[in-house]
Short mmCIF file of C-alpha atoms and ligand atoms in Angstrom, two decimals:
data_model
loop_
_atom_site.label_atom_id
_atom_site.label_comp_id
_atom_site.label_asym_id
_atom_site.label_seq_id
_atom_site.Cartn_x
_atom_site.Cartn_y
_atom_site.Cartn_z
CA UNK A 1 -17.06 85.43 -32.60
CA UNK A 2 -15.59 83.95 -29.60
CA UNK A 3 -13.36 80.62 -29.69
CA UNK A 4 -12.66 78.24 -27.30
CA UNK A 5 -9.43 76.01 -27.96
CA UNK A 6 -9.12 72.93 -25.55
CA UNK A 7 -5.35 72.06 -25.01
CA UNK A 8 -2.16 73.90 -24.47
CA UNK A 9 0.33 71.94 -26.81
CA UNK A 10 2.10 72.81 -30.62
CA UNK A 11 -1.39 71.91 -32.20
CA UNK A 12 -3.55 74.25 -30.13
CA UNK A 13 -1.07 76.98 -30.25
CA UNK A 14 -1.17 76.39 -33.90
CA UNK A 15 -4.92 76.63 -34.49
CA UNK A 16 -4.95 79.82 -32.11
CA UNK A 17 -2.53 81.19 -34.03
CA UNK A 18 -4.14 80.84 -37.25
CA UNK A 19 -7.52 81.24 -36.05
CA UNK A 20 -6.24 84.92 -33.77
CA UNK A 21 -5.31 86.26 -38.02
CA UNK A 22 -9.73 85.59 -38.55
CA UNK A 23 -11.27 89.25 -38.77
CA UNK A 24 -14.44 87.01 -37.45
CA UNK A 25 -12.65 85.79 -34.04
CA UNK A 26 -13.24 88.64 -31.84
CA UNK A 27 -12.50 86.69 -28.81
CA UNK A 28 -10.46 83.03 -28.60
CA UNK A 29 -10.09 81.82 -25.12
CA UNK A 30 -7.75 78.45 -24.69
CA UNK A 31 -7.97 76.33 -21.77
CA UNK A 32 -5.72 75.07 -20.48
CA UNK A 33 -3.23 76.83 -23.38
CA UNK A 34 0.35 77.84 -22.60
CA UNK A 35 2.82 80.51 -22.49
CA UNK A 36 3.23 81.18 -26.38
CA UNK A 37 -0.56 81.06 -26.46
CA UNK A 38 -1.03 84.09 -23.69
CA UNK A 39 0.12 86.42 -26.39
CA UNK A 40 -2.67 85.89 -28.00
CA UNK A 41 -5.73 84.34 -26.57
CA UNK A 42 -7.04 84.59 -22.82
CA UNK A 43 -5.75 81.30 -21.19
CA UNK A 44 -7.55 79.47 -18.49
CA UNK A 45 -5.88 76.85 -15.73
CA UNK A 46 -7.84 73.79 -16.52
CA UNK A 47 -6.90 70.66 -18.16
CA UNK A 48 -7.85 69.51 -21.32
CA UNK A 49 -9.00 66.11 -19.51
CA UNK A 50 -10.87 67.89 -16.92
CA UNK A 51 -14.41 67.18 -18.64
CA UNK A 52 -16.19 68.61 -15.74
CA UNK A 53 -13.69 71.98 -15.80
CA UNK A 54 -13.94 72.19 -19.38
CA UNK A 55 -17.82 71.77 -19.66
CA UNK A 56 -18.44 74.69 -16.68
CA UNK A 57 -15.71 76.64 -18.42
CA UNK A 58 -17.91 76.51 -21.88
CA UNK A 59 -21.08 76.86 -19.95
CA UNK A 60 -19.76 80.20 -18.55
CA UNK A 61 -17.85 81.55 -21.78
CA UNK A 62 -20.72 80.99 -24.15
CA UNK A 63 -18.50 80.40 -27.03
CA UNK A 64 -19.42 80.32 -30.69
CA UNK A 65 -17.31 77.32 -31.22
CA UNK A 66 -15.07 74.78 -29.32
CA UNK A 67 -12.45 73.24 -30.89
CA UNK A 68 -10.97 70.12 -28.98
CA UNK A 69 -7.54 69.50 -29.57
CA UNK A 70 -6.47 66.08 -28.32
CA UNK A 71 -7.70 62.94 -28.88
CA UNK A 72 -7.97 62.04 -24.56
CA UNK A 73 -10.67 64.39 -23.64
CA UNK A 74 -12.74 63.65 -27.06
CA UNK A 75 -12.17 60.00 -26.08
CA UNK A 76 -13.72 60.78 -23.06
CA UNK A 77 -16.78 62.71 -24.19
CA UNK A 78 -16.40 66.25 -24.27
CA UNK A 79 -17.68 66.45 -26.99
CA UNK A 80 -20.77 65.20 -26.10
CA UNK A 81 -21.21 66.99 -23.01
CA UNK A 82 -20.83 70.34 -24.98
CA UNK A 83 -23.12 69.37 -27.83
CA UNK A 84 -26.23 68.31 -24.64
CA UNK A 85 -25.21 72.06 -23.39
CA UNK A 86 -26.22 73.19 -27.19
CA UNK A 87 -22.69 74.11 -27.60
CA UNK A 88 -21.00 74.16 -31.04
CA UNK A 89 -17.99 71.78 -30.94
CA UNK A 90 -16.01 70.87 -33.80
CA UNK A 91 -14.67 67.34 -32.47
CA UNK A 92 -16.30 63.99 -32.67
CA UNK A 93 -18.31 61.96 -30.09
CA UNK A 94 -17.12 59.41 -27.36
CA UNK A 95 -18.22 57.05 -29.95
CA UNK A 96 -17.01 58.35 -32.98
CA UNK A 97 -13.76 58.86 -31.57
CA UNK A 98 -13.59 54.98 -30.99
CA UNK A 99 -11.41 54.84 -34.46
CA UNK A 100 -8.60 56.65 -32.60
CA UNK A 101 -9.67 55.00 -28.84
CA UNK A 102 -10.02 51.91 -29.52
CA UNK A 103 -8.08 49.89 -32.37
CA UNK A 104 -10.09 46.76 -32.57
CA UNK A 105 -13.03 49.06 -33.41
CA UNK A 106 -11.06 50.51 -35.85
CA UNK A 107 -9.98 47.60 -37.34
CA UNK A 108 -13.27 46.26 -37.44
CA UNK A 109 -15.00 49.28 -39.20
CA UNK A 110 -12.21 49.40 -41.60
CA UNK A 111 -12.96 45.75 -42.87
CA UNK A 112 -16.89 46.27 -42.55
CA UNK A 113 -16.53 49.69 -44.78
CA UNK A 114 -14.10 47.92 -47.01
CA UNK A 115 -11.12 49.86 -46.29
CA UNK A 116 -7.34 48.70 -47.26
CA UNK A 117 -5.61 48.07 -44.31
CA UNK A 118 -3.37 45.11 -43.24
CA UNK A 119 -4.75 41.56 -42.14
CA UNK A 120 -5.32 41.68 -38.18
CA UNK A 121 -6.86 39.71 -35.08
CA UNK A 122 -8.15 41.09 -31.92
CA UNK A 123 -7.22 38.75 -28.71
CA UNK A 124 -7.31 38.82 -25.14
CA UNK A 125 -5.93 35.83 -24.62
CA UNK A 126 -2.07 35.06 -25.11
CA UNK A 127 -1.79 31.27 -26.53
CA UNK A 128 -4.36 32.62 -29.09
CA UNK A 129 -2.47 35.81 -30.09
CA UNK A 130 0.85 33.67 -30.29
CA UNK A 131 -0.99 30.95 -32.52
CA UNK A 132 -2.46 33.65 -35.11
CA UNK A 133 1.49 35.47 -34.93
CA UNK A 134 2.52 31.84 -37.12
CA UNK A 135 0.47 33.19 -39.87
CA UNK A 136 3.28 36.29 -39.76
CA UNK A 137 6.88 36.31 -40.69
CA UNK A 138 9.21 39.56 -39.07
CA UNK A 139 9.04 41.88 -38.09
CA UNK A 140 5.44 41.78 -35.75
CA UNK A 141 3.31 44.53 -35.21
CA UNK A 142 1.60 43.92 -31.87
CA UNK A 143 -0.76 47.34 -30.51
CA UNK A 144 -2.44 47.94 -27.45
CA UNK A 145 -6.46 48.18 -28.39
CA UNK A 146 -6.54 51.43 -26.14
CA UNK A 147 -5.24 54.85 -25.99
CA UNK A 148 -1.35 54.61 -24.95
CA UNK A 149 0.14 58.29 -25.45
CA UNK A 150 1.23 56.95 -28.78
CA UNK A 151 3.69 54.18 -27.16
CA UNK A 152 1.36 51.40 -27.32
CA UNK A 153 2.49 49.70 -31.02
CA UNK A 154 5.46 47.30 -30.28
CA UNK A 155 7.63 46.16 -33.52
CA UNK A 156 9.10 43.29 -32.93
CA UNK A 157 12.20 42.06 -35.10
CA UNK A 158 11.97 38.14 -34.21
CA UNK A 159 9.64 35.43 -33.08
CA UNK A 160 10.72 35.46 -29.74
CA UNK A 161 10.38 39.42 -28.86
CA UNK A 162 6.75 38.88 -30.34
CA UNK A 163 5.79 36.45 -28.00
CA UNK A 164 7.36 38.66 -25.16
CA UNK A 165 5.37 41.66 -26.31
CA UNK A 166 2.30 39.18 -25.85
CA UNK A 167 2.83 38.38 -22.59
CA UNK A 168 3.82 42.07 -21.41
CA UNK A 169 0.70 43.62 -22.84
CA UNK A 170 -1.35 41.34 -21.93
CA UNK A 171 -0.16 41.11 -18.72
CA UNK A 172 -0.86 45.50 -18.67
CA UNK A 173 2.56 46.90 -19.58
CA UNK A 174 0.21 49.90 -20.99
CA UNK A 175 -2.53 49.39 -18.16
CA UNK A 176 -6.09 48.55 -19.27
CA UNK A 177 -4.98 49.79 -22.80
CA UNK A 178 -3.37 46.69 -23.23
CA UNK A 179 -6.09 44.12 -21.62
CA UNK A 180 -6.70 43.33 -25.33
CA UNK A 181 -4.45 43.39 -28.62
CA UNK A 182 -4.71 43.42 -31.58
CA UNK A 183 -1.87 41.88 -33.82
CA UNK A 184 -1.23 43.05 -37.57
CA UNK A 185 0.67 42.17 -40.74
CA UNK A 186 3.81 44.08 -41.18
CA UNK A 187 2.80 46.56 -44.08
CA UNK A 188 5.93 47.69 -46.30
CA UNK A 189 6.12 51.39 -47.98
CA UNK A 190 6.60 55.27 -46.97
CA UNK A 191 4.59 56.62 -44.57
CA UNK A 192 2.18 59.75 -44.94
CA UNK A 193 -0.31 61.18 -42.63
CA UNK A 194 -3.68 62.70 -44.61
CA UNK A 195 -6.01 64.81 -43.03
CA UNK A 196 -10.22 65.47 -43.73
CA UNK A 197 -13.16 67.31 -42.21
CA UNK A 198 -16.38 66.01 -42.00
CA UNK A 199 -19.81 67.03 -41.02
CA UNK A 200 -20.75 63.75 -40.06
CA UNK A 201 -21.93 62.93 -43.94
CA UNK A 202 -20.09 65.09 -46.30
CA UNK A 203 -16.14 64.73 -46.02
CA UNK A 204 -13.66 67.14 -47.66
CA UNK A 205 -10.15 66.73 -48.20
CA UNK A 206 -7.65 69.24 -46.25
CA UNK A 207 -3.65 68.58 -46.60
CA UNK A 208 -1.48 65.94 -46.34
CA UNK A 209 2.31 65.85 -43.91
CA UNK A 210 4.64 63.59 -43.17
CA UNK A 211 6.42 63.46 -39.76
CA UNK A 212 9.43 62.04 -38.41
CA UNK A 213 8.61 59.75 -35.51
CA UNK A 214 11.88 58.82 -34.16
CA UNK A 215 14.03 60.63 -31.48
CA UNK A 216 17.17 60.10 -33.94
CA UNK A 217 18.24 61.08 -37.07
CA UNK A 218 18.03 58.59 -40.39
CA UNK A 219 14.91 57.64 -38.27
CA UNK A 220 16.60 55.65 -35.79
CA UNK A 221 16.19 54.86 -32.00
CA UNK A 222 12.39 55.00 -30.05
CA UNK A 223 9.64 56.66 -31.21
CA UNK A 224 8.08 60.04 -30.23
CA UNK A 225 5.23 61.90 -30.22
CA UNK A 226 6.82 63.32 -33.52
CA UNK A 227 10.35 65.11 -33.76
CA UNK A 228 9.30 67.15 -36.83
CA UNK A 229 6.86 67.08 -40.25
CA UNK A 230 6.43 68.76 -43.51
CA UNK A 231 3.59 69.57 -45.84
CA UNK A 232 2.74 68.99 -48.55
CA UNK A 233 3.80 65.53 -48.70
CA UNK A 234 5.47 64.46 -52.21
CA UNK A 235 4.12 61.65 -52.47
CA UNK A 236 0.44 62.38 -51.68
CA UNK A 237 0.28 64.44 -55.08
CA UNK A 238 -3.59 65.26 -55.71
CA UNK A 239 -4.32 61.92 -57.65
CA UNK A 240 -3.54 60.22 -54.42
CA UNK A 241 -5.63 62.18 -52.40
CA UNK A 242 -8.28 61.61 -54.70
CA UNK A 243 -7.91 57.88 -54.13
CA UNK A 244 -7.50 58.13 -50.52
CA UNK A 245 -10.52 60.01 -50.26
CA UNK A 246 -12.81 57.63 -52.29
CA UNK A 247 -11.30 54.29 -50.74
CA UNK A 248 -10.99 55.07 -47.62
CA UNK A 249 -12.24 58.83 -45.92
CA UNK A 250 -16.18 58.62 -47.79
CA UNK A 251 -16.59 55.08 -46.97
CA UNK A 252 -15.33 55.57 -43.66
CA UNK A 253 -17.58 58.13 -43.24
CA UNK A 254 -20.74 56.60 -44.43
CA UNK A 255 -19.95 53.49 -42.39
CA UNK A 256 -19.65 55.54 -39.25
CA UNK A 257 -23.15 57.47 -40.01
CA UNK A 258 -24.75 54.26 -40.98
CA UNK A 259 -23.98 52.96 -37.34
CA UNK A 260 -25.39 55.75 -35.37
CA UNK A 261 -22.02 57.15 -34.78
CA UNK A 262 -21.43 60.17 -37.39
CA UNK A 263 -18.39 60.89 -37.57
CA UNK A 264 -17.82 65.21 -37.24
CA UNK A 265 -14.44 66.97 -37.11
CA UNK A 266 -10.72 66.64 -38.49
CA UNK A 267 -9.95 62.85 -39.41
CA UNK A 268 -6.50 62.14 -39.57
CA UNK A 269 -5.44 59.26 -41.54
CA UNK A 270 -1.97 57.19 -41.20
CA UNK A 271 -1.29 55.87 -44.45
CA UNK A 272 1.30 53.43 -46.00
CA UNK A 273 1.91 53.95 -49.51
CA UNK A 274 2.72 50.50 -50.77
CA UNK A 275 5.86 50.06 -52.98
CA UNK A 276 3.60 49.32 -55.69
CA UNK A 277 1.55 52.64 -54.68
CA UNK A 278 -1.35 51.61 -53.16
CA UNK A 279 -2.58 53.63 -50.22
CA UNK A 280 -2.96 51.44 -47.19
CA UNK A 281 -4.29 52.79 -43.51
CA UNK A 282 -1.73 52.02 -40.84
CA UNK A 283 -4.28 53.72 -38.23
CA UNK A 284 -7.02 56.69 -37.71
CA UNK A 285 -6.41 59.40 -35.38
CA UNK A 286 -9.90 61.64 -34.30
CA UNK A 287 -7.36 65.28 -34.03
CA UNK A 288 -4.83 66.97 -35.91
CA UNK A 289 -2.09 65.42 -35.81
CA UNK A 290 0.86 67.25 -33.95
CA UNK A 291 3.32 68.60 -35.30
CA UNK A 292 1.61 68.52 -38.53
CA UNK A 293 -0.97 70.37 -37.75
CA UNK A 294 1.97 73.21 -37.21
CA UNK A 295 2.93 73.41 -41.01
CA UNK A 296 -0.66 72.79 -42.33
CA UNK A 297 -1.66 76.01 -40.25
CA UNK A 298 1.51 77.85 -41.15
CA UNK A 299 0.47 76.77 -45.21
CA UNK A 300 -3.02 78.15 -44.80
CA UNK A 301 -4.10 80.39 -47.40
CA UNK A 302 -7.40 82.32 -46.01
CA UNK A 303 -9.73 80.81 -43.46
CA UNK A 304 -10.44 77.63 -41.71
CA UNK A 305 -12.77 78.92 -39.46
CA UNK A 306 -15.81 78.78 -42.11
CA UNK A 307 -15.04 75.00 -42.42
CA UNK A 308 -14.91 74.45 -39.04
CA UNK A 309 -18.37 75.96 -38.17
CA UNK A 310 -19.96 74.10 -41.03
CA UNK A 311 -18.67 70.95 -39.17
CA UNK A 312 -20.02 71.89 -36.04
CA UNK A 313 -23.26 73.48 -36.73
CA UNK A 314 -25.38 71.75 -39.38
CA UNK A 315 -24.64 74.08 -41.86
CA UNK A 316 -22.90 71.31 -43.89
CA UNK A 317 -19.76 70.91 -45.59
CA UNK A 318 -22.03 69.97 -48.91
CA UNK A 319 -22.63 74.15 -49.42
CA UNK A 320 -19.12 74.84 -48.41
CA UNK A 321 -17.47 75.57 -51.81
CA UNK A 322 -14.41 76.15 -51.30
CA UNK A 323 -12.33 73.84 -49.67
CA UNK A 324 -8.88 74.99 -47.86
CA UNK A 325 -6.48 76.83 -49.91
CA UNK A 326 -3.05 76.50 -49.61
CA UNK A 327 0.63 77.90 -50.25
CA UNK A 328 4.09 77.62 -49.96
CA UNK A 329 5.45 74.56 -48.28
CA UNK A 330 6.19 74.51 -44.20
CA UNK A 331 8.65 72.47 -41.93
CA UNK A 332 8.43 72.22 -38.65
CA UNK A 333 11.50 71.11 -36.08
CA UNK A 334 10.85 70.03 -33.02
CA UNK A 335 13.02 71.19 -30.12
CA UNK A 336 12.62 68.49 -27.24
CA UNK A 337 14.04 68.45 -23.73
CA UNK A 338 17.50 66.32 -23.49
CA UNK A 339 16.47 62.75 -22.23
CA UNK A 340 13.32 62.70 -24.21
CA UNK A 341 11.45 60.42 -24.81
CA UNK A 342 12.34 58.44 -21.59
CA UNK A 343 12.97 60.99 -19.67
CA UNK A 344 12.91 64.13 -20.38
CA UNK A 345 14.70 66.82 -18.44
CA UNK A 346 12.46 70.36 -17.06
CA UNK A 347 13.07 73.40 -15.47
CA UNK A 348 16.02 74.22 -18.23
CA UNK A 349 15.96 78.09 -19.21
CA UNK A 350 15.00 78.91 -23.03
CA UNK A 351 16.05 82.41 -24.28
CA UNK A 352 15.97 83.40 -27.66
CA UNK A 353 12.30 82.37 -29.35
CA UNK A 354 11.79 86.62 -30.16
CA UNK A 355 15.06 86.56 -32.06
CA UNK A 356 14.29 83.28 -34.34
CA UNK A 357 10.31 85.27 -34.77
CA UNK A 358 12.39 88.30 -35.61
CA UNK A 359 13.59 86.38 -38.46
CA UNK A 360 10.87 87.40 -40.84
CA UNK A 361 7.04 86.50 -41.13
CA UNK A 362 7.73 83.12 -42.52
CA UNK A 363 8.46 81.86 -39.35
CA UNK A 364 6.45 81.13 -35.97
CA UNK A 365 7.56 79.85 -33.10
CA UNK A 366 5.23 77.13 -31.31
CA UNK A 367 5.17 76.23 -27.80
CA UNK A 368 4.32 72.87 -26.43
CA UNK A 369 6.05 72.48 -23.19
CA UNK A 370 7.14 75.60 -21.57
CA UNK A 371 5.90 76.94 -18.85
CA UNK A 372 7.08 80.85 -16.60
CA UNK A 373 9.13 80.43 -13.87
CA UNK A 374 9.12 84.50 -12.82
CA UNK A 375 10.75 86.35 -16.57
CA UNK A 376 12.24 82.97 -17.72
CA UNK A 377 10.35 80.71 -20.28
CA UNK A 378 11.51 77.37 -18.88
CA UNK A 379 10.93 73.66 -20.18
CA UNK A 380 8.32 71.64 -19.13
CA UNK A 381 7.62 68.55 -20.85
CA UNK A 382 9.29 66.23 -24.12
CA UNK A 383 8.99 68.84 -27.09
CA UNK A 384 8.92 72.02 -26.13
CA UNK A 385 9.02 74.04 -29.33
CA UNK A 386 8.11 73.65 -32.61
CA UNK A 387 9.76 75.92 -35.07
CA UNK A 388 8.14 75.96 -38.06
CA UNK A 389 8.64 77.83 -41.52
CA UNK A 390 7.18 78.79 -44.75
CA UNK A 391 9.65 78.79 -47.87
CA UNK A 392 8.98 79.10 -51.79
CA UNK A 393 10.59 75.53 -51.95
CA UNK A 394 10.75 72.39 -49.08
CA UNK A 395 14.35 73.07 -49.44
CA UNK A 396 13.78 77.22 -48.51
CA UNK A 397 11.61 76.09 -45.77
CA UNK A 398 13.97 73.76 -44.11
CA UNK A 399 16.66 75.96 -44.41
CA UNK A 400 14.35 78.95 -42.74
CA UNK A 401 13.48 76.94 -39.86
CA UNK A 402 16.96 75.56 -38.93
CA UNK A 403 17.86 79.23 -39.49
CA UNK A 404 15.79 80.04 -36.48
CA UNK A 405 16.33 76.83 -34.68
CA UNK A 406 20.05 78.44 -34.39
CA UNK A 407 18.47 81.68 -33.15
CA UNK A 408 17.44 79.90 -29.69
CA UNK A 409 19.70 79.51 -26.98
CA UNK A 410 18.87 76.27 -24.87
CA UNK A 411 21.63 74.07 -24.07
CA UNK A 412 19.59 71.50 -22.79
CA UNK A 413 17.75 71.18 -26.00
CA UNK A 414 17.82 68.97 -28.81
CA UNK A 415 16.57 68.45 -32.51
CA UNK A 416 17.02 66.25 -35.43
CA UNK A 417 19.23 67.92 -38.59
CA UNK A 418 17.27 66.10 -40.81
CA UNK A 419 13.83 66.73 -41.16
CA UNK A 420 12.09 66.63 -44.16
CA UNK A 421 15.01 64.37 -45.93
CA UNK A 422 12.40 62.51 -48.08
CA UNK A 423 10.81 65.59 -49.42
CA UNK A 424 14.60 67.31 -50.04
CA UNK A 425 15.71 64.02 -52.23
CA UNK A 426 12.55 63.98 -53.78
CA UNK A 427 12.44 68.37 -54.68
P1 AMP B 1 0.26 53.57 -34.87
O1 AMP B 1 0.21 54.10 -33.47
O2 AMP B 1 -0.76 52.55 -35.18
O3 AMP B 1 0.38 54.65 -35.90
O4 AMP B 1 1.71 52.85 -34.99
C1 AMP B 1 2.89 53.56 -34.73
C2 AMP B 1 3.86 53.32 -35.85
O5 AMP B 1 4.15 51.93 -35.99
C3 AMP B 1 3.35 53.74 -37.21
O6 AMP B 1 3.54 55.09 -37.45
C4 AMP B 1 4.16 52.86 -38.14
O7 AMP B 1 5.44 53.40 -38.32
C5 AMP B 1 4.30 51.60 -37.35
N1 AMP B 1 3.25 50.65 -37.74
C6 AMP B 1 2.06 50.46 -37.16
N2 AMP B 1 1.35 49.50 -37.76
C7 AMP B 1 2.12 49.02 -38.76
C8 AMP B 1 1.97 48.00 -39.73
N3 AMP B 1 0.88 47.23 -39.79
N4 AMP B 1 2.97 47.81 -40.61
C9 AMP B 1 4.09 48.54 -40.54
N5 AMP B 1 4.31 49.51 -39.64
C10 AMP B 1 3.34 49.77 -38.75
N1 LIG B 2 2.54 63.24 -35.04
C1 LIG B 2 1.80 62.09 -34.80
C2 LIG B 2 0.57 62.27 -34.03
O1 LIG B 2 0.12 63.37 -33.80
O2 LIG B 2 -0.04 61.28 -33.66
#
């Protein structure tokens, strides 16, 4: 079979990866993909948000499958450009990917479909925004409705920051993303990202993660993309997955198939786990998540691929089985460019990746941004490698991937010590 992979970041290279091990994938072709990815797959100079690149690129391949890897180009219908060109895709619609694109909509479907999730308004108009914030005490969770490379949610700590945050969204700090808001209660607890298939009807559960968001360790300072993550996640123990999948992923589901919008491809769920242990949904994303999606590839027992296609072709999830299986745990550390997030600093040389892969079979080096310049694997973006680890314990893992962290020689690199602290005190 022959694979397409849209994207060239840690997820992509992840699912090519683990997809590349499939005695069925005869062929996996990743567009745009990068340098870690040529080892493996055939990679092609076009952007993942060049819809009209991508859909000529399918039309020409023929593949069995494409598999869309981040959330801009499925928010932008490629999806359903490849499905009028009769092209499998596992990845939802325009539409469907409205719970990651837009979070009013989300909001809004997670009320109508009963979901728990914290209070909210949607406004576009600042002296109504500030007037609903009284119902709030601090901190204040103000988000941009649209898609804002993950910077879009503002915490603020007092009253006053809050009604700043109004009038800088509103006012397009974050572009048209921000031309409407939506305000939300603060929701206390521990964090946990959870992760489904669907067919469009039938959901199954995959894994759960947890990532570190912050640039700094004791998760401190601005938010990332995500400086690390582990799986499994302690405290989403199968009885919680169980829960999260019947209060939240099936009616979520149902609602969105209801509405004309079926819902197809991996949903990723952002969960707070209340103090008391309630699962609550902080947000939906319509991808993997990134770097989880590194350790819940690296965990993978057998194949996803079967899954996948029963997504994307009809088959149905409903005769699939067997879901996932899974083993050991897996940590990944991210290794991002010094000045990231603001500004990250490129062109640095990276030597040593072979030497932390020649560290044993447990470990897998993931590129994100790097790019050639001649011999010399250079950076070229925020987080630039994921090294990520299998171990018999959370604690092996961590220890394994730090182990080849120390293998790489980049000066101009950076990483947290402490990923995966929650799982350690809790193993
Ligand atoms: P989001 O992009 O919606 O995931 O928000 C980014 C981060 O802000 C989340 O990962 C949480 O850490 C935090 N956050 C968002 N919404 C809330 C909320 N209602 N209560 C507490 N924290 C939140
Ligand atoms: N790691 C968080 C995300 O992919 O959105």
């Amino acid at each position: 079979m022959k694979i397409l992979i849209v994207g060239g970041g840690g997820r992509e290279h992840a699912l090519a990866w683990r997809l590349k091990q499939s005695p069925r994938v005869t062929s996996l072709v990743c567009a745009p993909g990068n340098p870690g990815m040529t080892r493996i797959a055939r990679c092609i100079p076009i952007k993942a948000e060049d819809i009209e690149g991508q859909v000529r690129l399918a039309k020409d391949e023929r593949p069995h499958l494409v598999i869309i890897g981040p959330e801009a180009p499925l928010a932008m219908g490629l999806a359903d450009e490849l499905r009028k060109a009769d092209i499998p895709v596992f990845g939802p619609s325009a539409k469907a990917a409205q719970l990651e694109s837009s979070k009013g909509f989300s909001k809004d479907m997670m009320k109508a479909c009963g979901v728990p999730t914290a209070e909210y308004g949607r406004f576009t108009e600042a002296a109504a925004a500030k007037a609903f914030l009284d119902r709030f005490e601090a901190p204040y969770v103000l988000k941009a409705d649209g898609l804002a490379s993950g910077k879009g949610v503002v915490i603020a700590q007092t009253r006053e920051e809050a009604d700043q945050a109004v009038d800088d969204m509103l006012a397009g700090q974050f572009g048209d993303a921000s031309r409407e808001l939506v305000i939300e209660e603060f929701m206390k607890g521990e964090e946990a990202s959870f992760f489904a298939f669907s067919d469009g009807e039938t959901a199954i559960a995959l894994a759960g993660a947890q990532d570190h968001k912050a640039v700094g360790e004791g998760d401190t300072g601005p938010n990332t993309g995500g400086m690390g993550a582990y799986s499994p996640a302690p405290i989403l123990d199968q009885a919680m997955q169980e829960r999260v999948m019947a209060e939240v992923v099936d009616p979520i589901i149902k609602g969105m198939a209801e509405r004309g919008m079926p819902y197809l491809g991996v949903l990723y769920v952002g969960l707070m786990i209340s103090p008391e242990g309630n699962p609550r949904v902080v947000e939906f994303n319509c991808r993997f998540g990134d770097p989880e999606c590194q350790v819940i590839m690296a965990r993978l027992k057998g194949e996803i691929l079967p899954l996948m296609l029963a997504c994307a072709t009809g088959t149905g999830l409903k005769d699939c089985k067997r879901p996932a299986r899974f083993e050991d745990p897996a940590v990944c550390v991210v290794l991002a460019a010094e000045g990231y997030p603001a500004k990250p600093r490129t062109g640095t040389v990276i030597r040593g990746v072979d030497k932390a892969e020649a560290l044993g079979d447990d470990i897998t080096v993931f590129h994100a941004g790097t790019t050639m310049r001649g011999d010399d694997l250079v950076s070229a973006g925020g987080r630039v490698l994921g090294v990520t680890a299998r171990g018999d314990t959370i604690t092996d893992a961590v220890k394994r991937a730090y182990e080849a962290v120390d293998a790489i020689d980049w000066p101009e690199g950076f990483c947290r010590r402490d990923i995966a602290w929650r799982a350690l005190g809790k193993a």
